[in-house]
Short mmCIF file of C-alpha atoms in Angstrom, two decimals:
data_model
loop_
_atom_site.label_atom_id
_atom_site.label_comp_id
_atom_site.label_asym_id
_atom_site.label_seq_id
_atom_site.Cartn_x
_atom_site.Cartn_y
_atom_site.Cartn_z
CA ALA A 209 44.86 48.54 1.06
CA GLN A 210 46.61 45.53 2.49
CA SER A 211 45.20 44.34 5.79
CA VAL A 212 44.97 41.53 8.28
CA ALA A 213 41.95 41.11 10.52
CA GLN A 214 41.45 39.09 13.65
CA PRO A 215 37.75 39.63 14.29
CA GLU A 216 37.72 38.35 17.87
CA ASP A 217 39.51 40.17 20.67
CA GLN A 218 38.99 37.21 22.98
CA VAL A 219 38.18 33.52 22.59
CA ASN A 220 37.15 31.40 25.58
CA VAL A 221 37.29 27.61 25.40
CA ALA A 222 37.02 24.81 27.94
CA GLU A 223 40.04 22.56 28.33
CA GLY A 224 39.80 19.52 26.08
CA ASN A 225 37.52 21.21 23.57
CA PRO A 226 38.63 22.18 20.07
CA LEU A 227 39.64 25.79 19.51
CA THR A 228 39.67 28.12 16.53
CA VAL A 229 41.24 31.56 16.29
CA LYS A 230 40.19 33.41 13.16
CA CYS A 231 42.25 35.41 10.70
CA THR A 232 41.34 36.96 7.37
CA TYR A 233 43.55 38.97 5.08
CA SER A 234 43.43 41.24 2.09
CA VAL A 235 46.65 41.53 0.10
CA SER A 236 47.57 41.59 -3.55
CA GLY A 237 49.53 38.73 -5.01
CA ASN A 238 50.44 35.55 -3.19
CA PRO A 239 50.71 35.98 0.54
CA TYR A 240 52.89 34.23 3.05
CA LEU A 241 50.86 33.66 6.22
CA PHE A 242 52.06 33.18 9.78
CA TRP A 243 50.80 32.61 13.30
CA TYR A 244 52.63 33.73 16.41
CA VAL A 245 51.92 33.30 20.12
CA GLN A 246 52.85 35.71 22.90
CA TYR A 247 52.92 34.77 26.58
CA PRO A 248 52.81 37.52 29.24
CA ASN A 249 55.88 39.75 29.28
CA ARG A 250 57.51 37.76 26.50
CA GLY A 251 58.25 38.28 22.82
CA LEU A 252 56.32 36.66 20.00
CA GLN A 253 57.05 33.02 19.22
CA PHE A 254 56.61 31.58 15.75
CA LEU A 255 53.98 28.82 15.56
CA LEU A 256 53.54 27.97 11.89
CA LYS A 257 53.52 29.34 8.36
CA TYR A 258 51.91 28.82 4.98
CA ILE A 259 53.98 29.52 1.89
CA THR A 260 52.60 27.18 -0.75
CA GLY A 261 51.39 23.61 -1.12
CA ASP A 262 49.07 21.75 1.23
CA ASN A 263 46.39 24.05 2.62
CA LEU A 264 46.59 22.45 6.07
CA VAL A 265 49.75 23.45 7.88
CA LYS A 266 50.93 21.85 11.12
CA GLY A 267 53.00 23.74 13.64
CA SER A 268 54.29 23.79 17.19
CA TYR A 269 52.40 22.63 20.32
CA GLY A 270 49.80 20.69 18.30
CA PHE A 271 48.46 23.73 16.46
CA GLU A 272 47.48 23.72 12.83
CA ALA A 273 46.06 26.26 10.42
CA GLU A 274 44.04 26.00 7.25
CA PHE A 275 44.65 28.29 4.29
CA ASN A 276 41.47 29.05 2.36
CA LYS A 277 42.17 31.09 -0.74
CA SER A 278 38.57 31.69 -1.74
CA GLN A 279 37.69 33.01 1.71
CA THR A 280 41.10 34.68 2.20
CA SER A 281 41.33 33.12 5.62
CA PHE A 282 44.00 31.40 7.68
CA HIS A 283 42.33 30.18 10.86
CA LEU A 284 44.37 28.66 13.67
CA LYS A 285 43.05 25.43 15.16
CA LYS A 286 43.78 22.81 17.78
CA PRO A 287 41.71 19.66 18.34
CA SER A 288 42.00 19.67 22.15
CA ALA A 289 42.84 22.84 24.09
CA LEU A 290 45.15 22.95 27.10
CA VAL A 291 45.14 25.53 29.90
CA SER A 292 48.76 26.27 28.93
CA ASP A 293 47.53 27.43 25.50
CA SER A 294 46.16 30.58 27.14
CA ALA A 295 48.04 33.46 25.52
CA LEU A 296 47.81 36.21 22.91
CA TYR A 297 47.81 35.00 19.29
CA PHE A 298 48.81 37.07 16.27
CA CYS A 299 48.21 36.40 12.62
CA ALA A 300 50.65 37.99 10.16
CA VAL A 301 50.91 38.23 6.41
CA ARG A 302 53.90 38.97 4.23
CA TRP A 303 53.61 39.91 0.60
CA TYR A 304 55.89 41.19 -2.08
CA SER A 305 55.23 44.06 -4.46
CA SER A 306 58.09 46.49 -4.98
CA ALA A 307 59.47 45.38 -1.63
CA SER A 308 58.55 42.87 0.99
CA LYS A 309 56.03 43.98 3.58
CA ILE A 310 54.72 42.25 6.65
CA ILE A 311 51.77 43.27 8.79
CA PHE A 312 50.29 41.81 11.96
CA GLY A 313 46.72 41.46 13.09
CA SER A 314 45.60 43.12 16.30
CA GLY A 315 45.80 39.89 18.28
CA THR A 316 43.30 37.51 19.88
CA ARG A 317 43.48 36.59 23.53
CA LEU A 318 42.82 32.91 24.00
CA SER A 319 41.63 31.84 27.44
CA ILE A 320 41.32 28.14 28.27
CA ARG A 321 39.35 27.34 31.42
CA PRO A 322 40.03 24.13 33.35
CA GLU B 103 65.71 30.37 24.63
CA THR B 104 65.35 32.47 21.51
CA GLY B 105 68.14 33.32 19.12
CA VAL B 106 67.44 37.01 19.63
CA THR B 107 68.56 38.68 22.86
CA GLN B 108 67.38 42.09 24.03
CA THR B 109 68.79 44.22 26.82
CA PRO B 110 67.71 45.69 29.10
CA ARG B 111 64.47 43.82 29.73
CA HIS B 112 63.09 46.76 31.72
CA LEU B 113 63.97 50.44 31.53
CA VAL B 114 62.58 53.45 33.36
CA MET B 115 63.68 56.85 32.16
CA GLY B 116 62.80 60.48 32.51
CA MET B 117 61.88 62.62 29.55
CA THR B 118 65.28 64.29 29.43
CA ASN B 119 67.35 61.10 29.64
CA LYS B 120 69.30 59.43 26.86
CA LYS B 121 69.30 55.64 26.84
CA SER B 122 69.73 52.82 24.35
CA LEU B 123 68.09 49.47 23.74
CA LYS B 124 70.29 46.69 22.44
CA CYS B 125 69.42 43.67 20.32
CA GLU B 126 71.69 40.81 19.29
CA GLN B 127 70.78 37.89 17.06
CA HIS B 128 72.71 34.63 16.96
CA LEU B 129 70.91 33.13 13.96
CA GLY B 130 73.02 34.36 11.08
CA HIS B 131 70.10 36.38 9.72
CA ASN B 132 70.49 39.34 7.38
CA ALA B 133 67.47 41.43 8.34
CA MET B 134 66.60 43.01 11.69
CA TYR B 135 63.55 44.92 12.86
CA TRP B 136 62.29 47.16 15.65
CA TYR B 137 58.61 46.94 16.60
CA LYS B 138 56.63 48.90 19.20
CA GLN B 139 53.89 47.10 21.09
CA SER B 140 51.48 49.29 23.05
CA ALA B 141 48.48 48.10 25.01
CA LYS B 142 45.41 47.53 22.85
CA LYS B 143 47.18 48.61 19.66
CA PRO B 144 48.49 46.57 16.73
CA LEU B 145 52.18 45.93 16.49
CA GLU B 146 53.86 48.96 14.92
CA LEU B 147 56.83 48.41 12.64
CA MET B 148 59.41 51.11 13.32
CA PHE B 149 62.56 50.24 11.40
CA VAL B 150 63.91 47.53 9.11
CA TYR B 151 67.56 46.88 8.39
CA SER B 152 68.84 44.56 5.69
CA LEU B 153 72.56 43.83 5.58
CA GLU B 154 73.14 46.78 7.92
CA GLU B 155 71.33 49.18 5.61
CA ARG B 156 68.09 50.82 6.71
CA VAL B 157 65.38 49.83 4.25
CA GLU B 158 62.29 51.07 6.03
CA ASN B 159 61.50 53.90 8.38
CA ASN B 160 57.80 54.15 9.16
CA SER B 161 57.42 57.83 10.07
CA VAL B 162 58.99 57.32 13.46
CA PRO B 163 59.76 60.50 15.48
CA SER B 164 63.38 61.56 15.45
CA ARG B 165 63.63 60.99 19.21
CA PHE B 166 64.06 57.33 18.21
CA SER B 167 67.33 56.73 16.40
CA PRO B 168 68.30 53.25 15.18
CA GLU B 169 71.80 51.99 14.59
CA CYS B 170 72.91 48.74 12.97
CA PRO B 171 76.71 48.41 13.19
CA ASN B 172 76.71 44.86 11.78
CA SER B 173 74.20 42.19 10.82
CA SER B 174 74.11 40.73 14.33
CA HIS B 175 73.49 43.89 16.35
CA LEU B 176 70.77 46.49 16.37
CA PHE B 177 70.37 49.45 18.71
CA LEU B 178 67.57 51.88 19.38
CA HIS B 179 68.82 55.14 20.83
CA LEU B 180 66.25 57.05 22.88
CA HIS B 181 66.34 60.79 23.58
CA THR B 182 63.79 63.19 25.09
CA LEU B 183 60.98 60.66 25.00
CA GLN B 184 57.37 61.31 25.92
CA PRO B 185 55.18 59.33 28.35
CA GLU B 186 53.21 57.97 25.37
CA ASP B 187 56.39 56.26 24.20
CA SER B 188 56.06 53.84 27.11
CA ALA B 189 55.63 50.42 25.52
CA LEU B 190 57.22 47.05 24.89
CA TYR B 191 59.90 47.37 22.22
CA LEU B 192 60.48 44.18 20.30
CA CYS B 193 63.46 43.33 18.17
CA ALA B 194 63.17 40.65 15.49
CA SER B 195 65.31 39.12 12.78
CA SER B 196 64.67 37.12 9.63
CA GLN B 197 66.79 35.26 7.11
CA ASP B 198 66.35 38.13 4.69
CA GLN B 199 63.96 41.03 4.25
CA ASN B 200 61.84 39.37 1.60
CA THR B 201 60.82 35.98 2.89
CA GLY B 202 60.47 33.90 5.96
CA GLU B 203 59.22 34.23 9.46
CA LEU B 204 60.44 36.70 12.05
CA PHE B 205 62.20 35.57 15.19
CA PHE B 206 61.52 37.88 18.12
CA GLY B 207 63.44 38.77 21.24
CA GLU B 208 61.76 38.92 24.64
CA GLY B 209 61.33 42.66 24.40
CA SER B 210 62.40 45.70 26.40
CA ARG B 211 59.66 47.18 28.58
CA LEU B 212 60.14 50.94 28.54
CA THR B 213 58.49 53.33 30.97
CA VAL B 214 58.88 57.06 30.44
CA LEU B 215 58.10 59.19 33.47
#
């Protein structure tokens, strides 16, 4: 069955330190991979995507993600965290079989302490 | 400022009420979606419309009735809801139903008393 997993419900990082939010997936075929961020009482905002090409993808607000095909992972990273990065982060994967499907992970709450 | 606008942002209704959620996208996209977001649960895809035609209906109770009169507008009609239907309802759009990222509205927070 197709699935997306975010193994950590919460990630806590000190401001200025690097951060990683993990995502692994299991889909057939070639996936399209996405990261979204959600601030309190707001909708989801698109951060970045991987379709094909370079495994390191750069996105909004200084975030980047690395596609690793052998490990079926797409971890979100940032070299230096800001307090304003505190939010809920969702990984999503889209794939195509007889029709296009997209599923979201359960979300990881990122908390950056000053 | 997103290209997807949802109204109302907050709605409180009794179980016997009829209300509607509205979504409008200004991005020229061809696909629109309704998602339900409940606390501590994954995002649940409810409906997908492509070029005003419903292409997916994920076993959603009939008390939720979608309507897509054109490619820019999407409604979710609500009737005789249950308290467990209280959630954040998110509308999204994408260029088409097969590729690309979703663009989300701010959501409509629904409380059913």
